[in-house]
Short mmCIF file of the C-alpha atoms (twelve columns), coordinates in Angstrom:
data_MODEL
# 
_entry.id   MODEL 
# 
loop_
_atom_site.group_PDB 
_atom_site.id 
_atom_site.type_symbol 
_atom_site.label_atom_id 
_atom_site.label_alt_id 
_atom_site.label_comp_id 
_atom_site.label_asym_id 
_atom_site.label_seq_id 
_atom_site.Cartn_x 
_atom_site.Cartn_y 
_atom_site.Cartn_z 
_atom_site.pdbx_PDB_model_num 
ATOM 1   C CA . MET A 1   -10.182 -2.913  15.786  1 
ATOM 2   C CA . TRP A 2   -7.738  -4.710  18.090  1 
ATOM 3   C CA . PHE A 3   -5.652  -5.388  14.981  1 
ATOM 4   C CA . GLY A 4   -5.534  -1.652  14.325  1 
ATOM 5   C CA . PHE A 5   -4.502  -0.957  17.883  1 
ATOM 6   C CA . GLY A 6   -1.820  -3.704  17.727  1 
ATOM 7   C CA . ARG A 7   -0.244  -2.425  14.544  1 
ATOM 8   C CA . ALA A 8   0.009   1.117   15.994  1 
ATOM 9   C CA . ALA A 9   1.468   -0.115  19.262  1 
ATOM 10  C CA . LEU A 10  4.000   -2.341  17.586  1 
ATOM 11  C CA . ALA A 11  4.995   0.501   15.133  1 
ATOM 12  C CA . THR A 12  5.528   2.683   18.182  1 
ATOM 13  C CA . LEU A 13  7.904   0.111   19.615  1 
ATOM 14  C CA . ALA A 14  9.735   -0.610  16.378  1 
ATOM 15  C CA . ALA A 15  10.298  3.081   15.479  1 
ATOM 16  C CA . ALA A 16  11.358  3.972   19.077  1 
ATOM 17  C CA . LEU A 17  13.873  1.050   19.241  1 
ATOM 18  C CA . LEU A 18  15.344  1.962   15.894  1 
ATOM 19  C CA . LEU A 19  15.789  5.600   16.901  1 
ATOM 20  C CA . LEU A 20  17.334  4.582   20.130  1 
ATOM 21  C CA . VAL A 21  19.927  2.376   18.293  1 
ATOM 22  C CA . LEU A 22  20.672  5.312   15.934  1 
ATOM 23  C CA . GLY A 23  20.949  7.744   18.849  1 
ATOM 24  C CA . ARG A 24  18.148  9.951   17.418  1 
ATOM 25  C CA . PHE A 25  15.302  9.307   19.922  1 
ATOM 26  C CA . HIS A 26  14.163  12.565  21.480  1 
ATOM 27  C CA . ARG A 27  11.021  14.428  22.602  1 
ATOM 28  C CA . PRO A 28  9.207   16.402  19.816  1 
ATOM 29  C CA . LYS A 29  10.225  19.988  19.587  1 
ATOM 30  C CA . ARG A 30  7.517   22.694  19.862  1 
ATOM 31  C CA . GLU A 31  7.430   23.208  16.105  1 
ATOM 32  C CA . ASP A 32  6.834   19.456  15.698  1 
ATOM 33  C CA . LEU A 33  3.657   19.196  17.804  1 
ATOM 34  C CA . PRO A 34  1.093   20.230  15.057  1 
ATOM 35  C CA . THR A 35  2.377   17.372  12.811  1 
ATOM 36  C CA . VAL A 36  2.603   14.868  15.644  1 
ATOM 37  C CA . PHE A 37  -0.888  15.472  16.859  1 
ATOM 38  C CA . ALA A 38  -2.434  15.751  13.355  1 
ATOM 39  C CA . VAL A 39  -0.792  12.583  12.123  1 
ATOM 40  C CA . GLY A 40  -1.464  10.726  15.373  1 
ATOM 41  C CA . ILE A 41  -5.104  11.719  15.869  1 
ATOM 42  C CA . LEU A 42  -6.264  11.971  12.249  1 
ATOM 43  C CA . GLN A 43  -4.181  9.691   10.122  1 
ATOM 44  C CA . LEU A 44  -3.065  6.904   12.476  1 
ATOM 45  C CA . GLY A 45  -6.060  7.116   14.826  1 
ATOM 46  C CA . GLY A 46  -9.245  8.330   13.205  1 
ATOM 47  C CA . PHE A 47  -8.414  6.960   9.736   1 
ATOM 48  C CA . PHE A 48  -7.847  3.465   11.066  1 
ATOM 49  C CA . VAL A 49  -10.857 3.525   13.378  1 
ATOM 50  C CA . LEU A 50  -13.138 4.357   10.488  1 
ATOM 51  C CA . ALA A 51  -11.444 2.000   8.031   1 
ATOM 52  C CA . HIS A 52  -11.498 -0.970  10.406  1 
ATOM 53  C CA . ALA A 53  -15.121 -0.271  11.436  1 
ATOM 54  C CA . ALA A 54  -16.098 -0.127  7.745   1 
ATOM 55  C CA . VAL A 55  -14.565 -3.559  7.063   1 
ATOM 56  C CA . GLU A 56  -17.614 -5.105  8.895   1 
ATOM 57  C CA . LEU A 57  -19.952 -3.303  6.557   1 
ATOM 58  C CA . VAL A 58  -18.131 -3.106  3.204   1 
ATOM 59  C CA . GLU A 59  -16.109 -5.672  1.316   1 
ATOM 60  C CA . ALA A 60  -12.436 -5.585  2.150   1 
ATOM 61  C CA . GLY A 61  -11.305 -4.806  -1.382  1 
ATOM 62  C CA . ARG A 62  -13.704 -1.891  -1.696  1 
ATOM 63  C CA . THR A 63  -12.572 -0.718  1.783   1 
ATOM 64  C CA . ALA A 64  -8.913  -0.628  0.583   1 
ATOM 65  C CA . ILE A 65  -9.849  1.226   -2.637  1 
ATOM 66  C CA . ILE A 66  -12.155 3.922   -1.285  1 
ATOM 67  C CA . SER A 67  -10.308 4.705   1.945   1 
ATOM 68  C CA . ALA A 68  -7.057  5.328   0.075   1 
ATOM 69  C CA . VAL A 69  -8.581  7.812   -2.333  1 
ATOM 70  C CA . VAL A 70  -7.512  11.187  -0.988  1 
ATOM 71  C CA . THR A 71  -7.719  12.867  -4.393  1 
ATOM 72  C CA . TYR A 72  -11.301 14.127  -3.865  1 
ATOM 73  C CA . TRP A 73  -10.138 15.921  -0.651  1 
ATOM 74  C CA . LEU A 74  -6.470  16.685  -1.046  1 
ATOM 75  C CA . ILE A 75  -6.627  18.800  -4.228  1 
ATOM 76  C CA . PRO A 76  -9.359  21.182  -3.048  1 
ATOM 77  C CA . LEU A 77  -7.737  21.400  0.413   1 
ATOM 78  C CA . SER A 78  -4.389  22.249  -1.123  1 
ATOM 79  C CA . MET A 79  -5.989  25.014  -3.136  1 
ATOM 80  C CA . LEU A 80  -7.974  26.409  -0.217  1 
ATOM 81  C CA . VAL A 81  -5.332  26.109  2.593   1 
ATOM 82  C CA . MET A 82  -2.022  26.139  0.741   1 
ATOM 83  C CA . GLY A 83  -3.041  28.358  -2.120  1 
ATOM 84  C CA . GLU A 84  -1.738  25.891  -4.728  1 
ATOM 85  C CA . LYS A 85  -2.540  26.346  -8.428  1 
ATOM 86  C CA . VAL A 86  -3.619  23.264  -10.196 1 
ATOM 87  C CA . SER A 87  -3.080  23.243  -13.952 1 
ATOM 88  C CA . PRO A 88  -5.715  21.855  -16.341 1 
ATOM 89  C CA . ARG A 89  -3.370  18.987  -17.136 1 
ATOM 90  C CA . ARG A 90  -3.298  17.934  -13.471 1 
ATOM 91  C CA . TRP A 91  -7.055  18.393  -13.137 1 
ATOM 92  C CA . LEU A 92  -7.438  15.986  -16.079 1 
ATOM 93  C CA . ALA A 93  -5.012  13.540  -14.443 1 
ATOM 94  C CA . ALA A 94  -6.978  13.611  -11.205 1 
ATOM 95  C CA . LEU A 95  -10.249 12.979  -13.112 1 
ATOM 96  C CA . LEU A 96  -8.662  10.092  -14.995 1 
ATOM 97  C CA . GLY A 97  -7.406  8.652   -11.731 1 
ATOM 98  C CA . LEU A 98  -10.814 8.903   -10.116 1 
ATOM 99  C CA . ALA A 99  -12.334 7.292   -13.183 1 
ATOM 100 C CA . GLY A 100 -10.006 4.426   -12.732 1 
ATOM 101 C CA . ILE A 101 -10.961 4.086   -9.020  1 
ATOM 102 C CA . LEU A 102 -14.622 4.160   -10.035 1 
ATOM 103 C CA . VAL A 103 -14.079 1.314   -12.426 1 
ATOM 104 C CA . LEU A 104 -12.143 -0.740  -9.797  1 
ATOM 105 C CA . ALA A 105 -14.720 -0.035  -7.039  1 
ATOM 106 C CA . GLY A 106 -17.662 -0.897  -9.324  1 
ATOM 107 C CA . PRO A 107 -20.447 0.992   -7.420  1 
ATOM 108 C CA . TRP A 108 -23.014 -0.402  -9.854  1 
ATOM 109 C CA . ALA A 109 -22.496 -3.834  -8.430  1 
ATOM 110 C CA . VAL A 110 -23.288 -2.772  -4.860  1 
ATOM 111 C CA . ASP A 111 -26.717 -3.310  -3.277  1 
ATOM 112 C CA . TRP A 112 -27.086 0.123   -1.745  1 
ATOM 113 C CA . SER A 113 -30.265 -0.901  0.051   1 
ATOM 114 C CA . ALA A 114 -28.352 -3.503  2.112   1 
ATOM 115 C CA . PRO A 115 -27.913 -2.585  5.811   1 
ATOM 116 C CA . GLY A 116 -24.736 -0.672  6.496   1 
ATOM 117 C CA . GLN A 117 -23.635 0.068   2.922   1 
ATOM 118 C CA . LEU A 118 -24.265 3.721   2.949   1 
ATOM 119 C CA . ALA A 119 -22.845 4.125   6.457   1 
ATOM 120 C CA . GLY A 120 -19.755 2.023   5.608   1 
ATOM 121 C CA . HIS A 121 -19.017 4.052   2.486   1 
ATOM 122 C CA . ALA A 122 -19.552 7.289   4.411   1 
ATOM 123 C CA . MET A 123 -16.980 6.094   6.989   1 
ATOM 124 C CA . LEU A 124 -14.417 5.395   4.176   1 
ATOM 125 C CA . ILE A 125 -14.889 8.829   2.583   1 
ATOM 126 C CA . THR A 126 -14.543 10.477  5.977   1 
ATOM 127 C CA . ALA A 127 -11.378 8.423   6.673   1 
ATOM 128 C CA . ALA A 128 -9.852  9.716   3.459   1 
ATOM 129 C CA . LEU A 129 -10.766 13.262  4.568   1 
ATOM 130 C CA . LEU A 130 -8.913  12.758  7.892   1 
ATOM 131 C CA . TRP A 131 -5.852  11.436  6.046   1 
ATOM 132 C CA . SER A 132 -5.981  14.499  3.723   1 
ATOM 133 C CA . ILE A 133 -6.270  16.970  6.633   1 
ATOM 134 C CA . ALA A 134 -3.214  15.307  8.298   1 
ATOM 135 C CA . ILE A 135 -1.193  15.855  5.048   1 
ATOM 136 C CA . ILE A 136 -2.200  19.461  4.926   1 
ATOM 137 C CA . PHE A 137 -1.073  19.975  8.564   1 
ATOM 138 C CA . THR A 138 2.357   18.528  7.788   1 
ATOM 139 C CA . ARG A 139 2.678   21.039  4.912   1 
ATOM 140 C CA . ARG A 140 1.127   24.040  6.547   1 
ATOM 141 C CA . PHE A 141 3.112   23.515  9.843   1 
ATOM 142 C CA . PRO A 142 6.324   21.703  8.694   1 
ATOM 143 C CA . PRO A 143 8.079   19.974  11.590  1 
ATOM 144 C CA . LYS A 144 11.588  20.938  12.623  1 
ATOM 145 C CA . SER A 145 12.610  17.429  13.351  1 
ATOM 146 C CA . PRO A 146 12.913  14.736  10.597  1 
ATOM 147 C CA . MET A 147 9.655   13.006  10.035  1 
ATOM 148 C CA . PHE A 148 10.890  9.571   10.988  1 
ATOM 149 C CA . ASP A 149 12.002  10.937  14.413  1 
ATOM 150 C CA . LEU A 150 8.371   11.767  15.111  1 
ATOM 151 C CA . LEU A 151 6.864   8.395   14.260  1 
ATOM 152 C CA . PRO A 152 6.970   6.817   17.829  1 
ATOM 153 C CA . TRP A 153 5.047   9.751   19.266  1 
ATOM 154 C CA . ALA A 154 2.546   9.921   16.399  1 
ATOM 155 C CA . PHE A 155 1.933   6.083   16.543  1 
ATOM 156 C CA . SER A 156 1.596   6.187   20.316  1 
ATOM 157 C CA . ILE A 157 -1.133  8.901   19.992  1 
ATOM 158 C CA . GLY A 158 -2.817  6.798   17.244  1 
ATOM 159 C CA . ALA A 159 -2.835  3.787   19.463  1 
ATOM 160 C CA . LEU A 160 -4.403  5.734   22.311  1 
ATOM 161 C CA . VAL A 161 -7.114  7.011   19.879  1 
ATOM 162 C CA . ILE A 162 -7.847  3.460   18.698  1 
ATOM 163 C CA . LEU A 163 -7.840  1.721   22.147  1 
ATOM 164 C CA . PRO A 164 -11.175 2.963   23.470  1 
ATOM 165 C CA . PHE A 165 -12.931 2.008   20.308  1 
ATOM 166 C CA . ALA A 166 -11.419 -1.472  20.521  1 
ATOM 167 C CA . LEU A 167 -12.524 -1.763  24.083  1 
ATOM 168 C CA . ALA A 168 -16.030 -0.515  23.355  1 
ATOM 169 C CA . SER A 169 -16.684 -2.435  20.156  1 
ATOM 170 C CA . GLN A 170 -15.539 -5.944  20.857  1 
ATOM 171 C CA . ARG A 171 -15.642 -8.223  23.844  1 
ATOM 172 C CA . ALA A 172 -12.542 -10.210 22.825  1 
ATOM 173 C CA . THR A 173 -9.310  -8.623  23.882  1 
ATOM 174 C CA . THR A 174 -6.895  -11.060 22.098  1 
ATOM 175 C CA . ILE A 175 -5.857  -11.537 18.556  1 
ATOM 176 C CA . GLY A 176 -6.081  -15.001 17.091  1 
ATOM 177 C CA . PRO A 177 -2.869  -16.983 16.616  1 
ATOM 178 C CA . ASP A 178 -3.307  -17.018 12.831  1 
ATOM 179 C CA . ALA A 179 -3.308  -13.253 12.760  1 
ATOM 180 C CA . TRP A 180 -0.035  -12.689 14.664  1 
ATOM 181 C CA . PRO A 181 2.417   -13.202 11.730  1 
ATOM 182 C CA . TYR A 182 0.500   -10.515 9.856   1 
ATOM 183 C CA . MET A 183 0.333   -8.376  12.882  1 
ATOM 184 C CA . LEU A 184 4.102   -8.571  13.425  1 
ATOM 185 C CA . TYR A 185 4.945   -7.953  9.775   1 
ATOM 186 C CA . ILE A 186 2.578   -4.971  9.515   1 
ATOM 187 C CA . GLY A 187 3.297   -3.507  12.898  1 
ATOM 188 C CA . LEU A 188 7.092   -3.850  12.906  1 
ATOM 189 C CA . ILE A 189 7.903   -3.247  9.196   1 
ATOM 190 C CA . VAL A 190 5.085   -2.112  7.017   1 
ATOM 191 C CA . ALA A 191 3.466   0.484   9.385   1 
ATOM 192 C CA . PRO A 192 6.573   2.508   10.333  1 
ATOM 193 C CA . ILE A 193 8.302   2.388   6.924   1 
ATOM 194 C CA . GLY A 194 5.117   2.801   4.861   1 
ATOM 195 C CA . THR A 195 3.790   5.579   7.050   1 
ATOM 196 C CA . TRP A 196 7.081   7.449   6.811   1 
ATOM 197 C CA . CYS A 197 7.123   7.071   3.016   1 
ATOM 198 C CA . VAL A 198 3.487   8.311   2.716   1 
ATOM 199 C CA . LEU A 199 4.149   11.286  4.990   1 
ATOM 200 C CA . GLU A 200 7.190   12.334  2.979   1 
ATOM 201 C CA . VAL A 201 5.311   12.037  -0.287  1 
ATOM 202 C CA . GLY A 202 2.471   14.169  1.061   1 
ATOM 203 C CA . ARG A 203 4.902   16.838  2.377   1 
ATOM 204 C CA . ARG A 204 7.263   17.063  -0.553  1 
ATOM 205 C CA . LEU A 205 4.994   16.747  -3.656  1 
ATOM 206 C CA . PRO A 206 2.349   19.197  -4.795  1 
ATOM 207 C CA . GLY A 207 -1.123  18.250  -3.593  1 
ATOM 208 C CA . ALA A 208 -2.346  17.378  -7.091  1 
ATOM 209 C CA . VAL A 209 0.634   15.131  -7.826  1 
ATOM 210 C CA . ALA A 210 0.646   13.433  -4.367  1 
ATOM 211 C CA . SER A 211 -3.095  12.676  -4.470  1 
ATOM 212 C CA . VAL A 212 -2.893  11.120  -7.865  1 
ATOM 213 C CA . ALA A 213 0.182   9.093   -6.908  1 
ATOM 214 C CA . PHE A 214 -1.675  7.768   -3.883  1 
ATOM 215 C CA . LEU A 215 -4.198  6.139   -6.290  1 
ATOM 216 C CA . LEU A 216 -1.509  3.661   -7.119  1 
ATOM 217 C CA . VAL A 217 -1.952  2.090   -3.737  1 
ATOM 218 C CA . PRO A 218 -5.467  0.583   -4.237  1 
ATOM 219 C CA . ALA A 219 -4.595  -0.270  -7.851  1 
ATOM 220 C CA . PHE A 220 -1.488  -2.170  -6.729  1 
ATOM 221 C CA . GLY A 221 -3.543  -3.873  -4.029  1 
ATOM 222 C CA . VAL A 222 -6.041  -5.131  -6.544  1 
ATOM 223 C CA . PHE A 223 -3.242  -6.369  -8.807  1 
ATOM 224 C CA . VAL A 224 -1.539  -8.247  -5.961  1 
ATOM 225 C CA . SER A 225 -4.872  -9.795  -4.802  1 
ATOM 226 C CA . THR A 226 -5.356  -11.098 -8.349  1 
ATOM 227 C CA . LEU A 227 -1.902  -12.702 -8.356  1 
ATOM 228 C CA . TRP A 228 -1.818  -13.969 -4.794  1 
ATOM 229 C CA . LEU A 229 -5.425  -14.815 -4.048  1 
ATOM 230 C CA . GLY A 230 -6.403  -15.925 -7.557  1 
ATOM 231 C CA . GLU A 231 -9.143  -13.307 -7.912  1 
ATOM 232 C CA . PRO A 232 -10.342 -12.859 -11.557 1 
ATOM 233 C CA . PHE A 233 -8.568  -10.364 -13.715 1 
ATOM 234 C CA . GLY A 234 -11.384 -8.801  -15.714 1 
ATOM 235 C CA . TRP A 235 -11.898 -5.798  -17.899 1 
ATOM 236 C CA . ASP A 236 -12.501 -3.601  -14.938 1 
ATOM 237 C CA . MET A 237 -9.071  -4.286  -13.479 1 
ATOM 238 C CA . MET A 238 -7.342  -3.708  -16.840 1 
ATOM 239 C CA . LEU A 239 -9.258  -0.482  -17.624 1 
ATOM 240 C CA . GLY A 240 -9.184  0.904   -14.006 1 
ATOM 241 C CA . GLY A 241 -5.475  0.090   -13.604 1 
ATOM 242 C CA . GLY A 242 -4.608  1.643   -16.994 1 
ATOM 243 C CA . LEU A 243 -6.475  4.859   -16.177 1 
ATOM 244 C CA . ILE A 244 -4.699  5.179   -12.847 1 
ATOM 245 C CA . VAL A 245 -1.214  4.553   -14.220 1 
ATOM 246 C CA . GLY A 246 -1.913  6.941   -17.053 1 
ATOM 247 C CA . SER A 247 -3.130  9.607   -14.577 1 
ATOM 248 C CA . VAL A 248 0.019   9.315   -12.475 1 
ATOM 249 C CA . ILE A 249 2.267   9.643   -15.552 1 
ATOM 250 C CA . MET A 250 0.302   12.668  -16.724 1 
ATOM 251 C CA . ALA A 251 0.453   14.378  -13.318 1 
ATOM 252 C CA . ALA A 252 4.162   13.733  -12.782 1 
ATOM 253 C CA . SER A 253 5.339   14.614  -16.257 1 
ATOM 254 C CA . GLU A 254 4.266   18.243  -16.217 1 
# 
């Protein structure tokens, strides 16, 4: 949880400094506030609180896969709130992508009677819901300022949301020296740039296309873990990854 707070705080600093150098740092306009608060509270605060809490209960790989699956929320929310029409082809693409995630996650290999498994998975599904709602807010109430200009404010709100959970959940208030290189890399580079890209994808693409495209994140993570950590590359990774890549191509080619 302290790692989550640290990445949000460092991303606040990195984005603010960059905007100051570019002469673009400014307070959010009134039209920007729905996006700033939705992204800060839901996506950068609530999402990471739930995802980091679930890591103690669910395997890290499964946490990355399930928490990043916004498809089962974003498509129905886009239809209900934004009035989007989803073609049969894109429904099929979404189903193929979810099938790929199901293969990668492998729920049949989980001991569901073990303590914390149901609670941990419920946290991850709820985290994906918060992320989806934040995306809908950015589309329903588009900000007047460029999205990158709002990142310091959104990250600072996210850090404030995470901080009380970090204080309440752990006695240690320091991050181990081995974790600092990862903290600096994620907080100063990955968090601001990656979050900006994710927000722009969610705002600019139709909900069905964006939600399916987001499935590439866990699939790519599994692929990298295989290459970098030497994890076995089995039939489930080949089949799951193939279904996800195929679903993205199908959704984007319409």
